[in-house]
Amino acid sequence: MLQKNKLYLKTFGCAQNESDSERVKTYYQDKGYKLVDDWKKADLVVINSCVIRESAENRVYGLIDEIRKAENSKSKKKKIILTGCLVPISKKTIKGVDEMMPIKKISFKVEALRDKNRAALITISSGCNNYCSYCIVPYSRGKEISRKMDDILKEVDEVIKKGFKEVVLIGQNVNSYGADFGEKSIVSMGKKRFLSVFPRLLEKVAKKDLKKVSFISSNPWDFSDELINVIAKYPNIDRLLHLPFQSGDDEILKRMNRGYNKKEYLDLVKRIRKEIPEVRFSTDIIIGFPGEDEKAFQNTVDVCKKVGFEIAYLNKYSPRRGTVSAKLYQDDIPMGEKKRRWNILNNLVNQKKK
Ligand code: SAH
Ligand code: SF4
């Protein structure tokens, strides 16, 4: 029998990368590759990279190094293709890499090779226009582009036909889905204003034969009443809502360019709870953003106490090249202090159920 070339695919980072990787798998299978679960057995290694924090980026370099160091004069040299978020922000080919492949090369027409035991991941938009001051995503993933609603609904129908009962709709900010279609339904909170078609898309998906419809991420400033009403109306929409707040301190939120303050966030939680009493929340928090003194940190603790999150993803601030916060502010909170605050929040939110 003909020996197939072997591919090892490593995915770092968020659900959007996982979703992209599911299409990368099909792309290479169609080229005749067989997937293997260990890079040592592979001829080709594809790395789908993440750069959200320095530690994530370093794990990518670490893997490339590990592979190259293990090679000797007798072994066949592996081909390494780098894709994902490190590619668009790199000026040169990364050391040890043979090819830098923009993830855009793998079109949405390529069918995803999905994990049957999990919810089907469905990307609804890519990129981001929000420019939170700490965040590299608008640079690494470019501006927000929404997929056509018909294409998304067709994909949902396909996964239902394949037997999936749960879907997760994915975008960096799903609430602004369709803003680039130029339709007029304006949502606003604080000072940000734009168009949103997301509640309509969500309703169309929820009407289908699905046990659970989830979505990530939904940001506070454009979480509209229309969206709350759609969630309330369809019991198959996930009651665990991911609503990142990043910080509970108004001054820090302003520096983060988040477009809401502590009171507006807590009011939104209240508004959602009023319409959907059984709702639960999860969140993302950045610990040790520049200038986060004890008082600012206590505001974050206070939001956690008031909301009672089920899970909080705790991220120690990491300055990222090219971002506004990295240019304007010193990373002035020592690592030891970031760890102390991390422990406090972890005990408060994530340990309480154990
Ligand atoms: N678009 C989503 C996800 C963004 S990235 C959203 O806005 O919620 C996921 C999380 O990584 C963010 O919510 C934030 O908590 C964290 N993050 C982003 N940039 C970071 C940085 N420079 N340092 C530490 N954490 C960061
Ligand atoms: Fe980054 Fe903010 Fe966009 Fe989320 S909304 S991807 S945190 S810039």
Tab-separated table of C-alpha atoms and ligand atoms in Angstrom:
chain	number	residue	atom	x	y	z
A	1	MET	CA	0.000	0.000	0.000
A	2	LEU	CA	1.113	3.518	-0.699
A	3	GLN	CA	2.516	5.192	2.411
A	4	LYS	CA	0.678	8.457	3.062
A	5	ASN	CA	2.508	11.603	4.141
A	6	LYS	CA	1.851	12.312	7.780
A	7	LEU	CA	0.656	15.609	9.212
A	8	TYR	CA	0.810	16.786	12.800
A	9	LEU	CA	-1.334	19.860	13.461
A	10	LYS	CA	-0.825	21.848	16.661
A	11	THR	CA	-3.391	24.472	17.602
A	12	PHE	CA	-2.700	27.200	20.139
A	13	GLY	CA	-5.201	29.732	21.445
A	14	CYS	CA	-8.903	30.408	21.201
A	15	ALA	CA	-12.002	28.724	19.784
A	16	GLN	CA	-11.567	30.692	16.557
A	17	ASN	CA	-8.181	29.041	16.021
A	18	GLU	CA	-9.671	25.644	16.855
A	19	SER	CA	-12.377	26.260	14.308
A	20	ASP	CA	-9.829	27.318	11.669
A	21	SER	CA	-7.793	24.198	12.424
A	22	GLU	CA	-10.763	21.979	11.673
A	23	ARG	CA	-10.697	23.343	8.124
A	24	VAL	CA	-6.894	23.076	7.943
A	25	LYS	CA	-7.293	19.338	8.652
A	26	THR	CA	-9.609	18.789	5.685
A	27	TYR	CA	-7.394	20.935	3.462
A	28	TYR	CA	-4.398	18.664	4.067
A	29	GLN	CA	-6.397	15.453	4.025
A	30	ASP	CA	-7.556	16.413	0.552
A	31	LYS	CA	-3.888	16.767	-0.389
A	32	GLY	CA	-3.346	13.171	0.745
A	33	TYR	CA	-2.038	13.667	4.278
A	34	LYS	CA	-2.892	11.401	7.181
A	35	LEU	CA	-3.236	13.030	10.609
A	36	VAL	CA	-0.948	11.788	13.393
A	37	ASP	CA	-1.043	12.686	17.080
A	38	ASP	CA	2.673	13.218	17.676
A	39	TRP	CA	5.039	15.529	15.783
A	40	LYS	CA	7.777	12.893	16.016
A	41	LYS	CA	5.820	10.699	13.586
A	42	ALA	CA	5.052	13.510	11.128
A	43	ASP	CA	6.606	14.616	7.825
A	44	LEU	CA	4.753	17.910	7.929
A	45	VAL	CA	4.023	19.963	11.046
A	46	VAL	CA	1.456	22.757	10.807
A	47	ILE	CA	1.366	25.142	13.749
A	48	ASN	CA	-1.718	27.323	14.187
A	49	SER	CA	-0.317	30.050	16.398
A	50	CYS	CA	-1.608	32.394	19.098
A	51	VAL	CA	-0.064	35.719	20.149
A	52	ILE	CA	-2.601	37.047	22.644
A	53	ARG	CA	-0.011	37.051	25.442
A	54	GLU	CA	3.765	36.741	25.371
A	55	SER	CA	3.508	33.331	27.065
A	56	ALA	CA	1.271	32.055	24.244
A	57	GLU	CA	3.671	33.340	21.597
A	58	ASN	CA	6.625	31.747	23.413
A	59	ARG	CA	4.930	28.364	23.361
A	60	VAL	CA	4.912	28.586	19.548
A	61	TYR	CA	8.671	29.309	19.404
A	62	GLY	CA	9.225	26.569	21.993
A	63	LEU	CA	7.575	23.935	19.811
A	64	ILE	CA	9.498	25.000	16.683
A	65	ASP	CA	12.773	24.814	18.658
A	66	GLU	CA	11.928	21.449	20.159
A	67	ILE	CA	11.270	19.961	16.730
A	68	ARG	CA	14.398	21.427	15.138
A	69	LYS	CA	16.645	20.410	18.049
A	70	ALA	CA	15.496	16.803	17.816
A	71	GLU	CA	16.629	16.565	14.191
A	72	ASN	CA	20.053	15.178	13.351
A	73	SER	CA	22.013	14.509	10.176
A	74	LYS	CA	20.419	11.069	9.735
A	75	SER	CA	16.774	11.964	10.275
A	76	LYS	CA	14.637	13.361	7.486
A	77	LYS	CA	14.036	17.080	7.950
A	78	LYS	CA	10.424	17.859	8.764
A	79	LYS	CA	8.625	20.607	6.967
A	80	ILE	CA	7.152	23.207	9.354
A	81	ILE	CA	4.347	25.472	8.168
A	82	LEU	CA	3.324	28.302	10.457
A	83	THR	CA	-0.193	29.710	10.260
A	84	GLY	CA	-2.557	31.665	12.537
A	85	CYS	CA	-2.089	34.914	14.415
A	86	LEU	CA	1.713	35.122	14.415
A	87	VAL	CA	1.901	35.238	10.606
A	88	PRO	CA	0.379	38.671	9.837
A	89	ILE	CA	2.425	40.459	12.530
A	90	SER	CA	5.788	38.921	11.585
A	91	LYS	CA	7.966	40.915	9.226
A	92	LYS	CA	10.234	37.968	8.372
A	93	THR	CA	9.966	34.201	8.247
A	94	ILE	CA	10.296	32.866	11.795
A	95	LYS	CA	13.522	30.921	12.435
A	96	GLY	CA	13.053	27.195	11.854
A	97	VAL	CA	9.872	27.680	9.798
A	98	ASP	CA	9.734	26.642	6.120
A	99	GLU	CA	6.565	28.430	5.133
A	100	MET	CA	4.399	31.183	6.593
A	101	MET	CA	0.812	30.506	5.534
A	102	PRO	CA	-1.842	33.187	6.136
A	103	ILE	CA	-4.884	31.443	7.591
A	104	LYS	CA	-7.018	33.270	5.016
A	105	LYS	CA	-5.672	30.797	2.472
A	106	ILE	CA	-7.974	28.134	3.950
A	107	SER	CA	-11.344	29.339	2.698
A	108	PHE	CA	-14.675	28.826	4.445
A	109	LYS	CA	-15.641	26.628	1.505
A	110	VAL	CA	-13.357	23.941	2.944
A	111	GLU	CA	-15.515	21.722	5.135
A	112	ALA	CA	-14.451	21.510	8.791
A	113	LEU	CA	-13.344	18.143	10.155
A	114	ARG	CA	-15.249	18.302	13.426
A	115	ASP	CA	-14.997	16.466	16.713
A	116	LYS	CA	-18.191	14.421	16.959
A	117	ASN	CA	-18.133	14.522	20.759
A	118	ARG	CA	-18.284	18.273	21.005
A	119	ALA	CA	-20.481	21.136	19.936
A	120	ALA	CA	-19.945	22.187	16.313
A	121	LEU	CA	-17.860	25.360	16.126
A	122	ILE	CA	-19.115	27.797	13.515
A	123	THR	CA	-17.216	30.972	12.727
A	124	ILE	CA	-19.557	33.872	11.959
A	125	SER	CA	-16.987	36.651	11.701
A	126	SER	CA	-13.257	37.117	11.822
A	127	GLY	CA	-11.107	40.044	12.876
A	128	CYS	CA	-11.965	42.934	15.150
A	129	ASN	CA	-12.381	46.707	14.891
A	130	ASN	CA	-12.546	47.521	18.571
A	131	TYR	CA	-8.927	48.268	19.392
A	132	CYS	CA	-9.052	47.614	23.110
A	133	SER	CA	-5.741	49.262	23.992
A	134	TYR	CA	-4.016	46.071	25.224
A	135	CYS	CA	-5.136	43.783	22.416
A	136	ILE	CA	-3.178	42.508	19.438
A	137	VAL	CA	-6.177	40.872	17.706
A	138	PRO	CA	-7.056	43.828	15.418
A	139	TYR	CA	-3.464	43.598	14.084
A	140	SER	CA	-3.123	39.816	13.963
A	141	ARG	CA	-6.581	39.077	12.571
A	142	GLY	CA	-7.277	42.307	10.745
A	143	LYS	CA	-10.534	44.164	10.484
A	144	GLU	CA	-13.841	42.515	11.190
A	145	ILE	CA	-15.361	40.639	8.292
A	146	SER	CA	-18.742	38.934	8.706
A	147	ARG	CA	-19.634	35.816	6.782
A	148	LYS	CA	-22.859	35.925	4.788
A	149	MET	CA	-25.855	34.919	6.868
A	150	ASP	CA	-26.960	32.371	4.253
A	151	ASP	CA	-23.558	30.653	4.308
A	152	ILE	CA	-23.666	30.400	8.097
A	153	LEU	CA	-27.221	29.021	8.112
A	154	LYS	CA	-26.271	26.512	5.436
A	155	GLU	CA	-23.348	25.347	7.550
A	156	VAL	CA	-25.650	25.009	10.575
A	157	ASP	CA	-28.002	22.828	8.498
A	158	GLU	CA	-25.069	20.680	7.402
A	159	VAL	CA	-23.871	20.010	10.951
A	160	ILE	CA	-27.432	19.168	12.025
A	161	LYS	CA	-27.601	16.673	9.167
A	162	LYS	CA	-24.344	15.160	10.440
A	163	GLY	CA	-25.952	14.613	13.841
A	164	PHE	CA	-24.720	17.579	15.865
A	165	LYS	CA	-27.165	18.875	18.480
A	166	GLU	CA	-25.080	21.774	19.745
A	167	VAL	CA	-23.393	24.677	17.975
A	168	VAL	CA	-21.129	27.494	19.108
A	169	LEU	CA	-21.184	30.678	17.018
A	170	ILE	CA	-17.752	32.263	17.069
A	171	GLY	CA	-16.494	35.784	16.503
A	172	GLN	CA	-14.192	38.189	18.346
A	173	ASN	CA	-17.262	40.270	19.047
A	174	VAL	CA	-20.386	38.485	17.853
A	175	ASN	CA	-22.584	41.469	18.750
A	176	SER	CA	-21.169	43.488	15.894
A	177	TYR	CA	-21.772	40.663	13.419
A	178	GLY	CA	-23.094	42.182	10.212
A	179	ALA	CA	-21.956	45.729	10.998
A	180	ASP	CA	-20.061	45.539	7.709
A	181	PHE	CA	-23.294	44.782	5.805
A	182	GLY	CA	-24.261	48.420	6.266
A	183	GLU	CA	-27.795	47.789	7.529
A	184	LYS	CA	-29.440	50.238	9.842
A	185	SER	CA	-30.232	49.001	13.309
A	186	ILE	CA	-28.220	51.002	15.769
A	187	VAL	CA	-27.155	49.713	19.160
A	188	SER	CA	-25.267	51.786	21.628
A	189	MET	CA	-23.811	51.806	25.068
A	190	GLY	CA	-21.536	54.500	26.354
A	191	LYS	CA	-20.193	56.267	23.319
A	192	LYS	CA	-19.839	53.424	20.833
A	193	ARG	CA	-22.478	53.068	18.169
A	194	PHE	CA	-22.835	50.675	15.313
A	195	LEU	CA	-25.063	48.316	13.434
A	196	SER	CA	-25.941	44.808	14.499
A	197	VAL	CA	-27.628	41.936	12.766
A	198	PHE	CA	-26.546	39.360	15.342
A	199	PRO	CA	-29.873	39.000	17.193
A	200	ARG	CA	-31.529	38.122	13.871
A	201	LEU	CA	-28.888	35.536	13.014
A	202	LEU	CA	-29.103	34.038	16.508
A	203	GLU	CA	-32.876	33.737	16.275
A	204	LYS	CA	-32.645	31.954	12.925
A	205	VAL	CA	-30.142	29.469	14.358
A	206	ALA	CA	-32.145	28.930	17.565
A	207	LYS	CA	-35.257	28.057	15.519
A	208	LYS	CA	-33.455	25.033	14.091
A	209	ASP	CA	-33.448	21.549	15.577
A	210	LEU	CA	-30.680	22.143	18.118
A	211	LYS	CA	-30.450	21.357	21.818
A	212	LYS	CA	-28.008	24.141	22.576
A	213	VAL	CA	-26.845	27.285	20.796
A	214	SER	CA	-23.915	29.145	22.371
A	215	PHE	CA	-21.916	32.140	21.216
A	216	ILE	CA	-18.529	33.699	22.057
A	217	SER	CA	-17.571	36.453	22.595
A	218	SER	CA	-20.223	38.980	23.326
A	219	ASN	CA	-18.999	42.312	24.586
A	220	PRO	CA	-20.843	44.533	27.063
A	221	TRP	CA	-21.007	47.781	25.066
A	222	ASP	CA	-23.187	46.432	22.274
A	223	PHE	CA	-25.210	43.799	24.093
A	224	SER	CA	-28.593	45.069	22.966
A	225	ASP	CA	-32.082	44.656	24.445
A	226	GLU	CA	-33.012	42.987	21.171
A	227	LEU	CA	-30.367	40.345	21.886
A	228	ILE	CA	-31.619	39.858	25.453
A	229	ASN	CA	-35.143	39.346	24.109
A	230	VAL	CA	-34.027	36.729	21.593
A	231	ILE	CA	-32.135	34.775	24.277
A	232	ALA	CA	-35.139	34.958	26.616
A	233	LYS	CA	-37.465	33.696	23.872
A	234	TYR	CA	-35.510	30.552	22.937
A	235	PRO	CA	-34.763	28.088	25.760
A	236	ASN	CA	-32.203	26.289	23.597
A	237	ILE	CA	-29.914	29.324	23.698
A	238	ASP	CA	-27.195	28.679	26.285
A	239	ARG	CA	-27.999	30.195	29.692
A	240	LEU	CA	-24.296	30.435	30.467
A	241	LEU	CA	-23.352	33.779	28.920
A	242	HIS	CA	-19.750	34.777	28.417
A	243	LEU	CA	-19.534	38.491	29.121
A	244	PRO	CA	-15.919	39.660	29.500
A	245	PHE	CA	-15.508	42.729	31.715
A	246	GLN	CA	-11.660	42.842	31.983
A	247	SER	CA	-11.627	45.304	34.894
A	248	GLY	CA	-14.101	46.734	37.384
A	249	ASP	CA	-12.325	50.063	37.630
A	250	ASP	CA	-13.561	53.026	35.597
A	251	GLU	CA	-10.144	54.608	35.130
A	252	ILE	CA	-8.601	51.307	33.953
A	253	LEU	CA	-11.583	50.603	31.684
A	254	LYS	CA	-11.081	53.996	30.094
A	255	ARG	CA	-7.384	53.254	29.525
A	256	MET	CA	-8.386	49.895	28.077
A	257	ASN	CA	-10.740	51.667	25.623
A	258	ARG	CA	-13.580	49.329	26.595
A	259	GLY	CA	-16.499	51.732	26.063
A	260	TYR	CA	-18.334	51.108	29.375
A	261	ASN	CA	-17.833	51.685	33.062
A	262	LYS	CA	-18.418	49.525	36.138
A	263	LYS	CA	-21.962	50.754	36.695
A	264	GLU	CA	-22.954	50.209	33.070
A	265	TYR	CA	-21.603	46.648	33.208
A	266	LEU	CA	-23.469	45.850	36.431
A	267	ASP	CA	-26.639	47.446	35.046
A	268	LEU	CA	-26.378	45.269	31.948
A	269	VAL	CA	-26.048	42.154	34.121
A	270	LYS	CA	-29.165	43.278	36.011
A	271	ARG	CA	-31.083	43.912	32.803
A	272	ILE	CA	-30.203	40.451	31.491
A	273	ARG	CA	-31.098	38.778	34.821
A	274	LYS	CA	-34.470	40.512	34.873
A	275	GLU	CA	-35.465	39.035	31.502
A	276	ILE	CA	-33.643	35.693	31.910
A	277	PRO	CA	-33.682	34.798	35.636
A	278	GLU	CA	-31.901	31.450	35.118
A	279	VAL	CA	-28.908	33.076	33.366
A	280	ARG	CA	-25.344	32.347	34.579
A	281	PHE	CA	-22.234	34.299	33.630
A	282	SER	CA	-18.627	33.622	32.780
A	283	THR	CA	-16.044	36.310	32.073
A	284	ASP	CA	-12.503	37.350	31.122
A	285	ILE	CA	-10.411	39.526	33.418
A	286	ILE	CA	-7.029	41.159	32.848
A	287	ILE	CA	-4.938	41.306	36.019
A	288	GLY	CA	-2.294	43.967	36.551
A	289	PHE	CA	-3.079	46.324	33.693
A	290	PRO	CA	-0.699	49.340	33.976
A	291	GLY	CA	-1.768	51.596	36.828
A	292	GLU	CA	-4.011	48.997	38.490
A	293	ASP	CA	-3.530	49.943	42.149
A	294	GLU	CA	-5.128	48.166	45.107
A	295	LYS	CA	-8.248	50.316	44.887
A	296	ALA	CA	-8.683	49.529	41.183
A	297	PHE	CA	-8.156	45.832	41.849
A	298	GLN	CA	-10.770	45.912	44.620
A	299	ASN	CA	-13.273	47.268	42.070
A	300	THR	CA	-12.650	44.129	40.009
A	301	VAL	CA	-13.101	41.979	43.139
A	302	ASP	CA	-16.344	43.845	43.809
A	303	VAL	CA	-17.748	43.101	40.332
A	304	CYS	CA	-16.917	39.407	40.858
A	305	LYS	CA	-18.747	39.408	44.191
A	306	LYS	CA	-21.761	41.221	42.785
A	307	VAL	CA	-22.160	39.105	39.653
A	308	GLY	CA	-21.127	35.693	41.037
A	309	PHE	CA	-19.495	34.384	37.866
A	310	GLU	CA	-19.462	30.669	37.259
A	311	ILE	CA	-16.032	30.823	35.620
A	312	ALA	CA	-13.523	33.650	35.159
A	313	TYR	CA	-10.642	33.364	32.682
A	314	LEU	CA	-7.868	35.234	34.461
A	315	ASN	CA	-5.172	36.761	32.267
A	316	LYS	CA	-2.098	38.489	33.645
A	317	TYR	CA	-1.457	41.635	31.600
A	318	SER	CA	1.181	41.140	28.930
A	319	PRO	CA	2.288	44.128	26.810
A	320	ARG	CA	1.935	43.313	23.110
A	321	ARG	CA	3.984	44.989	20.405
A	322	GLY	CA	2.131	47.547	18.328
A	323	THR	CA	-0.712	48.001	20.828
A	324	VAL	CA	-1.596	51.383	22.321
A	325	SER	CA	-1.176	50.284	25.942
A	326	ALA	CA	2.290	48.877	25.244
A	327	LYS	CA	3.299	52.220	23.717
A	328	LEU	CA	1.718	54.487	26.331
A	329	TYR	CA	2.129	52.702	29.653
A	330	GLN	CA	4.847	50.962	31.625
A	331	ASP	CA	4.013	47.379	32.575
A	332	ASP	CA	4.336	48.544	36.192
A	333	ILE	CA	2.708	45.781	38.221
A	334	PRO	CA	5.374	43.241	39.292
A	335	MET	CA	4.773	39.594	38.364
A	336	GLY	CA	4.581	38.616	42.056
A	337	GLU	CA	1.754	41.073	42.594
A	338	LYS	CA	-0.060	39.881	39.443
A	339	LYS	CA	0.170	36.338	40.834
A	340	ARG	CA	-1.179	37.430	44.222
A	341	ARG	CA	-4.179	39.083	42.575
A	342	TRP	CA	-4.649	36.082	40.293
A	343	ASN	CA	-4.872	33.829	43.374
A	344	ILE	CA	-7.371	36.083	45.096
A	345	LEU	CA	-9.722	36.090	42.070
A	346	ASN	CA	-9.186	32.406	41.395
A	347	ASN	CA	-10.147	31.556	44.988
A	348	LEU	CA	-13.085	33.917	44.896
A	349	VAL	CA	-14.590	32.798	41.579
A	350	ASN	CA	-13.145	29.535	40.313
A	351	GLN	CA	-12.544	27.569	43.508
A	352	LYS	CA	-15.810	28.131	45.266
A	353	LYS	CA	-17.605	25.190	43.654
A	354	LYS	CA	-14.910	22.652	44.567
B	1	SAH	N1	-12.697	39.132	21.470
B	1	SAH	C1	-12.837	38.503	22.711
B	1	SAH	C2	-11.594	37.736	23.102
B	1	SAH	C3	-10.344	38.487	23.138
B	1	SAH	S1	-8.888	37.623	23.520
B	1	SAH	C4	-13.253	39.531	23.724
B	1	SAH	O1	-13.095	40.713	23.495
B	1	SAH	O2	-13.735	39.124	24.751
B	1	SAH	C5	-9.324	36.765	24.983
B	1	SAH	C6	-8.904	37.421	26.261
B	1	SAH	O3	-7.506	37.562	26.334
B	1	SAH	C7	-9.419	38.829	26.473
B	1	SAH	O4	-10.739	38.855	26.884
B	1	SAH	C8	-8.477	39.350	27.524
B	1	SAH	O5	-8.934	39.047	28.830
B	1	SAH	C9	-7.198	38.578	27.254
B	1	SAH	N2	-6.162	39.440	26.682
B	1	SAH	C10	-6.150	40.067	25.492
B	1	SAH	N3	-5.022	40.790	25.335
B	1	SAH	C11	-4.302	40.604	26.482
B	1	SAH	C12	-3.040	41.105	26.942
B	1	SAH	N4	-2.302	41.932	26.203
B	1	SAH	N5	-2.611	40.707	28.164
B	1	SAH	C13	-3.357	39.875	28.924
B	1	SAH	N6	-4.543	39.398	28.541
B	1	SAH	C14	-5.024	39.755	27.330
B	2	SF4	FE1	-9.316	42.302	21.429
B	2	SF4	FE2	-11.136	44.044	22.298
B	2	SF4	FE3	-11.350	43.007	19.839
B	2	SF4	FE4	-11.783	41.447	21.985
B	2	SF4	S1	-13.015	43.239	21.367
B	2	SF4	S2	-10.545	40.941	20.173
B	2	SF4	S3	-10.316	42.266	23.445
B	2	SF4	S4	-9.738	44.359	20.562
